[in-house]
Amino acid sequence: MTVAADDLEALLDRASSGVALDGLRIDETDDGYNLEAGENRWPGLDEAALGRALESSDEYVTNWRYWQETVGGEGTARRAFLRWCERAPLADAEDQADAEATVDAPLGVPERYDALRDGIDREWGQLSITARFVDIDNPDGERVYDLWHVDDADSDLADLEVYDEPRDAREIATHDDDGRYRPLKTAPTLPAGWAFTGLSGDDLVDAVGFFYPATIANWHRERQGALDVDHWLETAERQTGIYDVIDELPREAVEWMTEACCVDSQCLRRREWEYEEGDDLDADGGDGPFPCREPCSLVIAAARKWAILESEEERTYELELTTSELNQLEELIDAVAEGRVDEIREADVNDGANRYRARYLRAKRFGEEGLEATKVDD
Amino acid sequence: MQALVIAAHGSHLNPDASDPTYAHADTIRETGAFDEVREAFWKEEPHFREVIRTLESDEVFVVPLFISEGYFTEQVIPRELRLEEWDPDRWESDGTSASQATLEAEDVGKTIHYCGPVGTHDAMTDVIVQRAETATENPDVGEGFGLSVVGHGTDRNENSAKAIKYHSDRIAERDRFDEVKALFMDEEPEVDDVTDYFESDDIVVVPLFIADGYHTQEDIPEDMGLTEDYRLGWDVPADVDGHRIWYTGAVGTEDLLADVLLERAADAGADIGDAREAVRELAASVAGTGADSGPERGSGRGGLDA
């Protein structure tokens, strides 16, 4: 590996205003330049000596060049995300020491350079991201990124549909494997079978943004301790028009709603909003890497339906069912709630949610008005 | 750095509702006029609520991809973007004259130029005319033709009809078409009786809607008598009561709409260089080849959910 002349030139240009990144440090003093590169220290260098010393610290130089010149964007979510992708130390990591301890520890430049030759893998929801050098044999510091579905981690690239335009992520994310529209981008139903290869950092961030909009921005704010959570009640009270009613949803029903909608099996975002500040909901917020900072539009739309339904009075009904038929009702509801209906085999009449079992129950217990039940509390 | 945000409705039920938003955003991306171009939605993601924080630019131009000034443009979008200082009076609009208001997004500290909707911009008149050209595959269409601009219309919002009438009047003043008429779905004069309002044998019908869906692909074609059942499709032109009706669906899908988005942003101070010329050339070349004309036959039930 060699340091390109223009890398050195760029670095020397910046040296007078001070350079500090990932173990590389240059300060200009009255006695010349002080250089630090990892464990090595060279005090009082003139410009020629600084150039020679930098030649011997090529990994630090090309790393600096990549982050300062190619990526840039000091303080941006884009830069933080790309650094997270290769397990580089993050500027705001100090505040997040506890969170950091639970994920892979950050790597110094030499370790990262070794790892980038093989590729460093990260998972972001259902996305698998690999950061690697453009030129693996003779790395010049330039990174590229590959992106595919976690389920395809072991797939041969030749078996996948390969893309290089980030906008294509919109098409991929539009329907699930059964061809159904995915209005919730963070639903765990992203289809597999595709790959983006050799993306630039900017293109990677765009592609992730099309798959999981705003997740990088909110993850970054959370890392900085600046995630602005809007809890249920304030979000509900803000609504107008046909959604004006949702703040009337009882506290208990908000619990049922989060249990129904905001769990890992339904959404990869980690719910950070509660009923209101200091009044937490029982349902677990999930384990997703990116936070959910307020109820999404699907939850708002569903809440409207539940607010209207919950305004109804409860009644007592009497209906004739065998014990097995009562159990079958439970199985039917459970199968729909778990999205299991399509998995039930045609001839599996032992499953209460089997279609023929359901049709039999309907034939036996439904009259012209549907289920034959009598209101008994009038 | 400057960014453009296209704020649209989107849908939980119909993926096609956001197609025009993406298409026009991509056209503008290609011009390179903005450092960042971002789609944002009420019903899809990124939500209005989250979009500004995804941008690195400090100057953000937000253009609502909506037809009229009203509930969404005056209440929902500014509220969800956290434009605390917003007041509809900032637009000083009579219902069709909103230009822009400069405000601060409170969650991110960026300058937001909140523009009027595309539907009421003067340049929208050209898009409607271009729609007539693509529908008829005739760049000189006009003589011997009547043109109807069709809107939803609603008693709940008087501005809804204003935008339709505004453009109809502007097109009429150009004396290009023999007759021009504003018609509506939910108020008089109704699009059901379209042939009653024209003497011309040929009538181009342009629905002033952003996206194709339930209204433009099901209701309106059936109401006008183009087809018994929208699933069977219809001819362009279709014969109705001795007239030929040229109908191809929502004007919002017309390529030239990207130009209106650019003009909105430019009116608010965005530096867009020669992007408008690039978009106009692109749209003209598409119109010249007759691409995108003709109905989508048998398209499934769509429509924006409320």
Short mmCIF file of N, CA, C and O in Angstrom, two decimals, chain A residues 19 59 66 107 125 133 144 154 162 265 295:
data_model
loop_
_atom_site.label_atom_id
_atom_site.label_comp_id
_atom_site.label_asym_id
_atom_site.label_seq_id
_atom_site.Cartn_x
_atom_site.Cartn_y
_atom_site.Cartn_z
N VAL A 19 -5.04 18.38 12.60
CA VAL A 19 -5.69 17.19 12.07
C VAL A 19 -5.84 16.21 13.23
O VAL A 19 -4.89 16.00 13.98
N GLU A 59 -1.75 3.77 6.34
CA GLU A 59 -3.14 3.40 6.66
C GLU A 59 -3.88 4.57 7.32
O GLU A 59 -5.04 4.83 7.04
N TYR A 66 -10.18 9.23 3.33
CA TYR A 66 -11.53 8.72 3.04
C TYR A 66 -12.58 9.47 3.87
O TYR A 66 -13.59 9.96 3.34
N LEU A 107 -13.27 -0.48 16.31
CA LEU A 107 -11.95 -0.95 15.91
C LEU A 107 -11.04 0.22 15.58
O LEU A 107 -11.48 1.21 15.00
N GLY A 125 -31.99 -3.82 10.70
CA GLY A 125 -33.28 -4.44 10.41
C GLY A 125 -33.06 -5.70 9.60
O GLY A 125 -32.25 -6.55 9.98
N PHE A 133 -12.99 -2.54 1.06
CA PHE A 133 -12.17 -1.69 0.20
C PHE A 133 -12.56 -1.90 -1.25
O PHE A 133 -12.92 -3.01 -1.66
N VAL A 144 -16.30 0.77 -0.47
CA VAL A 144 -17.62 0.61 -1.10
C VAL A 144 -18.45 -0.28 -0.20
O VAL A 144 -17.93 -0.91 0.74
N ASP A 154 -25.90 -15.93 2.81
CA ASP A 154 -25.09 -17.04 2.29
C ASP A 154 -25.38 -17.35 0.83
O ASP A 154 -24.91 -18.36 0.30
N VAL A 162 -29.14 -8.17 -9.16
CA VAL A 162 -28.15 -7.19 -8.72
C VAL A 162 -28.51 -5.78 -9.21
O VAL A 162 -28.86 -5.59 -10.38
N SER A 265 -42.52 -8.71 15.90
CA SER A 265 -43.08 -9.58 14.86
C SER A 265 -43.83 -8.76 13.80
O SER A 265 -44.10 -9.25 12.71
N PRO A 295 -46.10 7.53 17.39
CA PRO A 295 -46.98 6.61 16.67
C PRO A 295 -46.99 6.95 15.18
O PRO A 295 -47.12 8.11 14.79
#
